[in-house]
XYZ file of N, CA and C in Angstrom:
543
model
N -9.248 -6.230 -57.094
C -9.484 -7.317 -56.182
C -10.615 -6.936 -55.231
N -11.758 -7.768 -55.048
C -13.064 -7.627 -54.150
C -12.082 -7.554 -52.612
N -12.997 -7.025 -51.953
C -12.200 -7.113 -50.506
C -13.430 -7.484 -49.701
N -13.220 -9.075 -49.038
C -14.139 -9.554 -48.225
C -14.627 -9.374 -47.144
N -15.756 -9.287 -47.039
C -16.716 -8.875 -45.379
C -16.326 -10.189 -44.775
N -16.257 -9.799 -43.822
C -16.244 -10.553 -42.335
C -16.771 -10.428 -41.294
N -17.752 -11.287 -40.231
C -18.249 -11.148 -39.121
C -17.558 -10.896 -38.142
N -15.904 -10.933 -38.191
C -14.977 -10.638 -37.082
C -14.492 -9.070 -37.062
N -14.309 -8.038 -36.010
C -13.922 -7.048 -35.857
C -12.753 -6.971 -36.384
N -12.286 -5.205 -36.825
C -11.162 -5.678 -37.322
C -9.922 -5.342 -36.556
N -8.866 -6.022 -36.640
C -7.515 -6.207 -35.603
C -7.259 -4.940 -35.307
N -7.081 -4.738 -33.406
C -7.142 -3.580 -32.958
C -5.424 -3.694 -33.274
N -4.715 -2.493 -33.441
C -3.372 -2.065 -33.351
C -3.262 -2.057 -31.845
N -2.063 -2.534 -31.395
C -1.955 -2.690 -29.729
C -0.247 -2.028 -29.655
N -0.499 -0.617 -29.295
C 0.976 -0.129 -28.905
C 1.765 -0.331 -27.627
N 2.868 -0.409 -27.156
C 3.514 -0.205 -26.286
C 3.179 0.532 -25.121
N 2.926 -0.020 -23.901
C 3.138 1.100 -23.020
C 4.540 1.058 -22.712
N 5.100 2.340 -22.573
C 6.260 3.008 -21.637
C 6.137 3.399 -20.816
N 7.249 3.515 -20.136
C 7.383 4.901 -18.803
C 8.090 5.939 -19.349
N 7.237 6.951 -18.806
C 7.996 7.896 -19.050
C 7.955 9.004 -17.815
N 9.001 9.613 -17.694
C 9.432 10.512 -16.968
C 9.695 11.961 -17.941
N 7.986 12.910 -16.802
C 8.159 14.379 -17.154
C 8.846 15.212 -16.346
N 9.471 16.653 -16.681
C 9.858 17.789 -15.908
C 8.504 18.469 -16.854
N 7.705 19.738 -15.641
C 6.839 19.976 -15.640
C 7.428 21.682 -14.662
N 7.874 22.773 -15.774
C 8.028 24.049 -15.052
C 6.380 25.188 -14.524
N 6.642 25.169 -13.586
C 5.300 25.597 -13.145
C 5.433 27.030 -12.192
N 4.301 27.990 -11.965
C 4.288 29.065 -10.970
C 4.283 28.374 -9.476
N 4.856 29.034 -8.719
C 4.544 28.219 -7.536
C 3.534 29.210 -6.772
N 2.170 28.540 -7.001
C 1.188 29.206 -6.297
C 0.335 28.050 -5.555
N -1.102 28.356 -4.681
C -1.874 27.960 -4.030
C -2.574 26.997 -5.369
N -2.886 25.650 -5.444
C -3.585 24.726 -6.235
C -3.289 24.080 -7.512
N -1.997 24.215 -7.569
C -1.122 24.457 -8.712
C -1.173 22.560 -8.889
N -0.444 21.832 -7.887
C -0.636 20.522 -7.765
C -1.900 19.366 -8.025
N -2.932 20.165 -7.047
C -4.270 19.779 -7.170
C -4.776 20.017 -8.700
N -4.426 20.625 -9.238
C -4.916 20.794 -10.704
C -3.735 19.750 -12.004
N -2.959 19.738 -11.427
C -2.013 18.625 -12.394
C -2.330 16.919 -11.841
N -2.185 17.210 -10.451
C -3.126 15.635 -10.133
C -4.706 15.331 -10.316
N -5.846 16.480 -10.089
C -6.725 16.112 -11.091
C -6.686 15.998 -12.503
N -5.790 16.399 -13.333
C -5.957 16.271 -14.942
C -6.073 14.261 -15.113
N -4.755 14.350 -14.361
C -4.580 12.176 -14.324
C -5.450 11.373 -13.856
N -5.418 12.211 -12.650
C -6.744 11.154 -11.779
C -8.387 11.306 -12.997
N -8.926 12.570 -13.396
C -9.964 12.611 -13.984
C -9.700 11.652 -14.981
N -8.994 11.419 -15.793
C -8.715 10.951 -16.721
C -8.092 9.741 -16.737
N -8.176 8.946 -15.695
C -8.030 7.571 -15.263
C -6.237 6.903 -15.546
N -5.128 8.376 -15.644
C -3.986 8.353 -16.090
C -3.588 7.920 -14.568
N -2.057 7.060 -14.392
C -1.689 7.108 -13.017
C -0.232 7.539 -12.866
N 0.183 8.159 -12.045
C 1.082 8.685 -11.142
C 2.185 7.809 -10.600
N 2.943 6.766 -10.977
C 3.886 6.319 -10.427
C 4.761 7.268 -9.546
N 5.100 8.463 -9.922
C 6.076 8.976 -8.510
C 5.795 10.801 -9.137
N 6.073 10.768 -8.146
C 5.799 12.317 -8.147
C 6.492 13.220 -6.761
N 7.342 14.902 -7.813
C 7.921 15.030 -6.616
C 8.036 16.515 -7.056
N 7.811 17.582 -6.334
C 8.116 19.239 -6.382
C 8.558 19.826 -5.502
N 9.418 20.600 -6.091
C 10.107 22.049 -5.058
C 10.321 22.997 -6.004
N 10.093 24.149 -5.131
C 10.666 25.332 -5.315
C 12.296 25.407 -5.942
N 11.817 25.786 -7.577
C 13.631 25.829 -7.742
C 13.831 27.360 -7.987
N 12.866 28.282 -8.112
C 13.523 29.589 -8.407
C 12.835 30.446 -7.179
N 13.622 30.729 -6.161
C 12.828 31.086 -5.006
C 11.954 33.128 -5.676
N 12.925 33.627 -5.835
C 12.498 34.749 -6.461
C 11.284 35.146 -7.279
N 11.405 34.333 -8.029
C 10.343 34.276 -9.667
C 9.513 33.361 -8.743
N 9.561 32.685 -7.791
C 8.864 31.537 -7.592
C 8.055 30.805 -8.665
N 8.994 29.883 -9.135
C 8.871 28.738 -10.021
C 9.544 27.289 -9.260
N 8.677 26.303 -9.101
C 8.868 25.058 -9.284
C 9.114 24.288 -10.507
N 9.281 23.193 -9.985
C 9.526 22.083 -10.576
C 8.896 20.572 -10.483
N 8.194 20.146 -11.281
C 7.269 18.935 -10.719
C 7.452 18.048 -11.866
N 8.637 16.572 -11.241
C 8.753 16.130 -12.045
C 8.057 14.798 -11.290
N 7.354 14.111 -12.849
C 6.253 13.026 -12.720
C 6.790 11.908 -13.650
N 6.627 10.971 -13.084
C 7.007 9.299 -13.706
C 5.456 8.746 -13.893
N 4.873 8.264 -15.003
C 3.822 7.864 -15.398
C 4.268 6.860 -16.862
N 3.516 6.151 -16.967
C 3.524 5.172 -18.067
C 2.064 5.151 -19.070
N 2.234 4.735 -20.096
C 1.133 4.993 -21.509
C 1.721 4.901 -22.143
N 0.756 4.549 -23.709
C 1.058 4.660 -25.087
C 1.640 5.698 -25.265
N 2.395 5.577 -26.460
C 2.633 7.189 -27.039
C 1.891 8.021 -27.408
N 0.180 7.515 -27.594
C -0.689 8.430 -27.718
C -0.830 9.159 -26.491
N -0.822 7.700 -25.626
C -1.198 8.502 -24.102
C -0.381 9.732 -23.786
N 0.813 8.935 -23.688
C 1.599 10.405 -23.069
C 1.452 11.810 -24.185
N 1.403 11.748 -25.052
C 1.566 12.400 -25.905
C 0.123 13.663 -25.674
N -0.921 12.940 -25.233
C -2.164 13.818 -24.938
C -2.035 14.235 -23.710
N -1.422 13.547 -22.190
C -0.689 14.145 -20.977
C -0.352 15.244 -21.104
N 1.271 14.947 -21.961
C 1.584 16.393 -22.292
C 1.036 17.733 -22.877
N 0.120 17.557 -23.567
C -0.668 18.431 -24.112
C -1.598 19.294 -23.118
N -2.647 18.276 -22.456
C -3.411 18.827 -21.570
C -2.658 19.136 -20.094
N -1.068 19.058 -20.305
C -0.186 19.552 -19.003
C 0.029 21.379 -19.796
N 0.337 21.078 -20.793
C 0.849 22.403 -21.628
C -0.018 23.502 -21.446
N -1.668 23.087 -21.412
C -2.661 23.976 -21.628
C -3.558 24.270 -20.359
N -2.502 24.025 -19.322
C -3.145 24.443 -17.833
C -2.218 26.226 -17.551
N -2.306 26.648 -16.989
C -2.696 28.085 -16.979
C -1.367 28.413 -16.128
N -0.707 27.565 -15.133
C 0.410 27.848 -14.236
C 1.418 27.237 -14.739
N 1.742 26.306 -16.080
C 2.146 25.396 -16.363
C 3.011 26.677 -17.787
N 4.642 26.882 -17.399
C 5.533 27.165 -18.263
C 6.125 26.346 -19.432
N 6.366 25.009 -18.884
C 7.183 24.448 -20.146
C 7.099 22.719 -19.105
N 6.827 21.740 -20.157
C 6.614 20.286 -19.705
C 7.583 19.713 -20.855
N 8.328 18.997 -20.219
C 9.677 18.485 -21.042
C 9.609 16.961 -20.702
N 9.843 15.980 -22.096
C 9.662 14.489 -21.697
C 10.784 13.978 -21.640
N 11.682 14.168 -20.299
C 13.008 13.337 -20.381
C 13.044 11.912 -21.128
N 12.201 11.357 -21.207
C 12.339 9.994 -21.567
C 13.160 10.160 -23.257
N 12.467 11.576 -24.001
C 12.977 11.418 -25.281
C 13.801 12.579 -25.530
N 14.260 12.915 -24.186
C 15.118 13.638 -24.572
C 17.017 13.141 -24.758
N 16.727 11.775 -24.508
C 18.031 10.716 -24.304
C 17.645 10.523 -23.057
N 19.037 9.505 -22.462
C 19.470 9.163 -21.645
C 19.019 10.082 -20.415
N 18.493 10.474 -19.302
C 18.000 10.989 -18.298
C 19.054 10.926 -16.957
N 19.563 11.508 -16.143
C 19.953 11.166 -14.602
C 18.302 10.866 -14.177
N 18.848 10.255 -13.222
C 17.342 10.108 -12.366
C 17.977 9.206 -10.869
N 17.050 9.769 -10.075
C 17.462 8.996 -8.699
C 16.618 9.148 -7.702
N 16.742 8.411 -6.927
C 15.413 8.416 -5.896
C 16.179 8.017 -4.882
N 15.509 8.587 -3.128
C 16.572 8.818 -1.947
C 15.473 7.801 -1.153
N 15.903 6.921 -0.412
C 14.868 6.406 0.427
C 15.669 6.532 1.955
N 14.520 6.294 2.864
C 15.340 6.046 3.925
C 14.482 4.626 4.937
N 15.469 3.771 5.178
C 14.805 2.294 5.337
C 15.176 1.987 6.685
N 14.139 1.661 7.548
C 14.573 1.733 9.357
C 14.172 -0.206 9.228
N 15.477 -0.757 9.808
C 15.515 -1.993 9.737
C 15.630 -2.318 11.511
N 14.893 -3.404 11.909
C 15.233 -3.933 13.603
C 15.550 -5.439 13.234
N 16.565 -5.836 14.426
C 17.067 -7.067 14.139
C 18.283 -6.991 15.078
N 18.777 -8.207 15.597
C 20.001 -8.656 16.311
C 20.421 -10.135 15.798
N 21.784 -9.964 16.412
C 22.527 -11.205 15.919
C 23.000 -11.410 14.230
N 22.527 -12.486 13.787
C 23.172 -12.565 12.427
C 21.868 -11.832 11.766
N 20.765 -11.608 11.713
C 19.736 -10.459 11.089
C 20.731 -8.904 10.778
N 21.188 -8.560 12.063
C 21.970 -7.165 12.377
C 23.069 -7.169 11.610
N 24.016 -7.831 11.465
C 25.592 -8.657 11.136
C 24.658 -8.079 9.240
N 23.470 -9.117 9.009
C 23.392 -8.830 7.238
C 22.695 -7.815 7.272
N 22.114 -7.053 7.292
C 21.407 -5.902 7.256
C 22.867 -4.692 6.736
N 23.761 -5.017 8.166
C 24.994 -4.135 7.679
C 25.810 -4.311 6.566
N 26.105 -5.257 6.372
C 26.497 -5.551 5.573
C 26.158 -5.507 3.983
N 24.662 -5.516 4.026
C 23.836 -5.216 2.364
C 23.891 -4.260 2.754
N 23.932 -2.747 3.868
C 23.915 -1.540 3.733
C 25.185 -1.043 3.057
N 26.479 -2.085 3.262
C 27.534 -1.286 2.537
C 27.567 -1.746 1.343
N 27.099 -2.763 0.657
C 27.285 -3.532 -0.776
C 26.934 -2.740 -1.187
N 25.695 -2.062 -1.045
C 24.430 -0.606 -1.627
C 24.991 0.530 -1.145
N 26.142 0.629 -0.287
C 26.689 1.834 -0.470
C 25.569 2.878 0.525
N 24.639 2.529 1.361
C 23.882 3.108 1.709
C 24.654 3.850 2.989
N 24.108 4.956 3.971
C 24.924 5.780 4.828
C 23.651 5.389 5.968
N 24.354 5.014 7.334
C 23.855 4.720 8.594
C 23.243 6.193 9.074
N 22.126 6.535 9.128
C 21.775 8.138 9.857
C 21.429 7.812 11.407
N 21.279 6.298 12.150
C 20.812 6.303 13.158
C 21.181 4.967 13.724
N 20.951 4.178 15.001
C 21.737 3.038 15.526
C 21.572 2.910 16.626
N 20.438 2.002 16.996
C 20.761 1.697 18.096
C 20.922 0.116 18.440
N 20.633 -0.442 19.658
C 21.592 -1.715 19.946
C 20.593 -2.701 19.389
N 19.212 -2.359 18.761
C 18.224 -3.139 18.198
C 17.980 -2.575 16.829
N 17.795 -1.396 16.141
C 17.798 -0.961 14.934
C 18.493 -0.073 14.158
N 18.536 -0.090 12.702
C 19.435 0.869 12.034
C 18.096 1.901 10.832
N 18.813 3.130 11.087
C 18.271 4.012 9.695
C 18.824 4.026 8.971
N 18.800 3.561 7.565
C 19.701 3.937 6.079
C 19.404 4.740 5.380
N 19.737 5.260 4.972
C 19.876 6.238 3.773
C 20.734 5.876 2.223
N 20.095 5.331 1.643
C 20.365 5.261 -0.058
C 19.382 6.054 -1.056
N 20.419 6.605 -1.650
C 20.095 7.574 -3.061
C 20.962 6.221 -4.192
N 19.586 6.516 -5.407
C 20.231 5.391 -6.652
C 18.709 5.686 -7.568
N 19.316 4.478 -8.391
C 17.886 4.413 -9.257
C 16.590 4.060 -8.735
N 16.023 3.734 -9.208
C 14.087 3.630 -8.704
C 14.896 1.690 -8.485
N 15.263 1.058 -9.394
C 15.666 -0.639 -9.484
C 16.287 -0.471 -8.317
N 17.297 0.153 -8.151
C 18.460 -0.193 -6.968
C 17.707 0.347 -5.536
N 16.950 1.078 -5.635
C 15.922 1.381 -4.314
C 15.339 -0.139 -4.439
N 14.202 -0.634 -4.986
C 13.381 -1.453 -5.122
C 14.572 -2.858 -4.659
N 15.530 -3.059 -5.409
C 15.966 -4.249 -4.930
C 17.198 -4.177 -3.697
N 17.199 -2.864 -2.943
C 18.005 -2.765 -1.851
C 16.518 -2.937 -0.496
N 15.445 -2.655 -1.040
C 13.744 -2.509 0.176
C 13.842 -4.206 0.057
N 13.626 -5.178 -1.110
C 13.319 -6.759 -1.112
C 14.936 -6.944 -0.577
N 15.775 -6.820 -0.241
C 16.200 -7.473 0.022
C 16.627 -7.286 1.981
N 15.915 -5.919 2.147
C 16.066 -5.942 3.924
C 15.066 -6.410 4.438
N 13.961 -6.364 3.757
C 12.592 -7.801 4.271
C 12.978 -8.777 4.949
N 14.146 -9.508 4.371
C 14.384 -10.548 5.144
C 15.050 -10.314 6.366
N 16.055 -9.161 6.736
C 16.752 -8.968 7.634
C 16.029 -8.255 8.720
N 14.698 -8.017 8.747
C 13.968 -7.228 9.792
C 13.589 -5.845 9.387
N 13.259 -5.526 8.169
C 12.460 -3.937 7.654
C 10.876 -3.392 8.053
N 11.465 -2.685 8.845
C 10.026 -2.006 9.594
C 9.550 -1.044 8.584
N 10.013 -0.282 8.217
C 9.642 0.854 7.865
C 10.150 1.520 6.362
N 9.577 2.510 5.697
C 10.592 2.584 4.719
C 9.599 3.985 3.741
N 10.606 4.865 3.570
C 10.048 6.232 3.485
C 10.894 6.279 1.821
N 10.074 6.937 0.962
C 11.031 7.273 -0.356
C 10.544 8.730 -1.106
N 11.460 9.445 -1.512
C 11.679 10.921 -1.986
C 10.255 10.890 -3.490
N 10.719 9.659 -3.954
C 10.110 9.230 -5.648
C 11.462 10.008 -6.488
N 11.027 10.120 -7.673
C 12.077 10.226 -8.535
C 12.562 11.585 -8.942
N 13.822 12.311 -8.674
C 14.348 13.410 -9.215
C 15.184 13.580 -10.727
N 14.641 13.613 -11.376
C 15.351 13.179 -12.716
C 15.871 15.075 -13.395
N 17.051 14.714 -14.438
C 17.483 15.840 -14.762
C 18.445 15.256 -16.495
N 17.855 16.019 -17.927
C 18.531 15.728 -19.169
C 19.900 16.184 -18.681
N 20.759 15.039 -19.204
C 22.231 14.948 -19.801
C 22.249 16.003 -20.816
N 23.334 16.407 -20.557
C 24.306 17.536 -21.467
C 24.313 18.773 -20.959
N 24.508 19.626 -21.605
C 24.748 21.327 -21.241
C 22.977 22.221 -21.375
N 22.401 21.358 -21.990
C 20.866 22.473 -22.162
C 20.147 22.050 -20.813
N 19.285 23.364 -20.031
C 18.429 22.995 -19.310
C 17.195 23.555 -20.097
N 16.433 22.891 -18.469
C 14.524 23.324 -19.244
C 14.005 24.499 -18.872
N 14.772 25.413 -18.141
C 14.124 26.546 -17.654
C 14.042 27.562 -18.585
């Protein structure tokens, strides 16, 4: 069978973007960060949340786990050029490693009186959130949950008087008995 020319390009394949959420074991030294946030930024990749500490004080090793979205090519070359940076032990893609914990801590300073004050408290206990502060015009909350249940506990104190509003980004950790260290 002849196979016909055409003046039209031919159909690009269009994959999925995901999110995905990395753990990223690293040395904890001077520029260590600056060199994992230039790899993305050079490379026009973006950073939805990002968050490190010190988990092995001794060995001093961190932990820098990053929420970013791409193709599976994309991430797939992320990880690679995360693998082949020089302070960088072991980069693990919770997303495929199953099911993930993950949670993010915000803390949301709301002002308001009367029936503003009355709902504010009240969506603070539906969300389960913990009062850290109080006075006769504003409250500090504190909720830990998913990235959704942050996001739709922030839209919904907008209406009740939300000044302010501070968040951890995402701490995520694989289900079951294996870790990444």
């Amino acid at each position: 069978m002849l196979q016909m020319k055409t003046h039209y390009p031919d159909a690009h394949r269009v994959e999925p973007v995901n999110r995905h959420t990395l753990a990223v074991v690293v040395d904890n030294e001077p520029g260590v960060l600056a060199r994992i946030a230039g790899l993305f930024s050079g490379r026009g990749y973006n950073i939805e949340s990002l968050t490190v500490t010190e988990t092995e004080h001794e060995a001093h090793i961190s932990r820098i786990t990053i929420v970013t979205t791409g193709t599976d090519s994309i991430i797939q070359q992320i990880k690679s050029q995360l693998e082949r940076l020089v302070p960088v032990h072991r980069v693990v893609d919770l997303t495929l490693t199953g099911e993930a914990v993950e949670r993010e801590l915000c803390l949301v300073k709301v002002v308001g009186k009367g029936d503003h004050r009355v709902e504010a408290m009240r969506l603070a206990s539906a969300f389960g959130a913990r009062t850290l502060d109080a006075t006769l015009t504003s409250f500090v909350y504190e909720l830990t949950g998913t990235t959704d249940e942050v996001e739709r506990f922030i839209k919904l104190m907008m209406a009740v008087g939300l000044v302010e509003v501070s968040r951890t980004g995402v701490a995520a950790m694989a289900r079951g008995a294996e870790g990444i260290m």
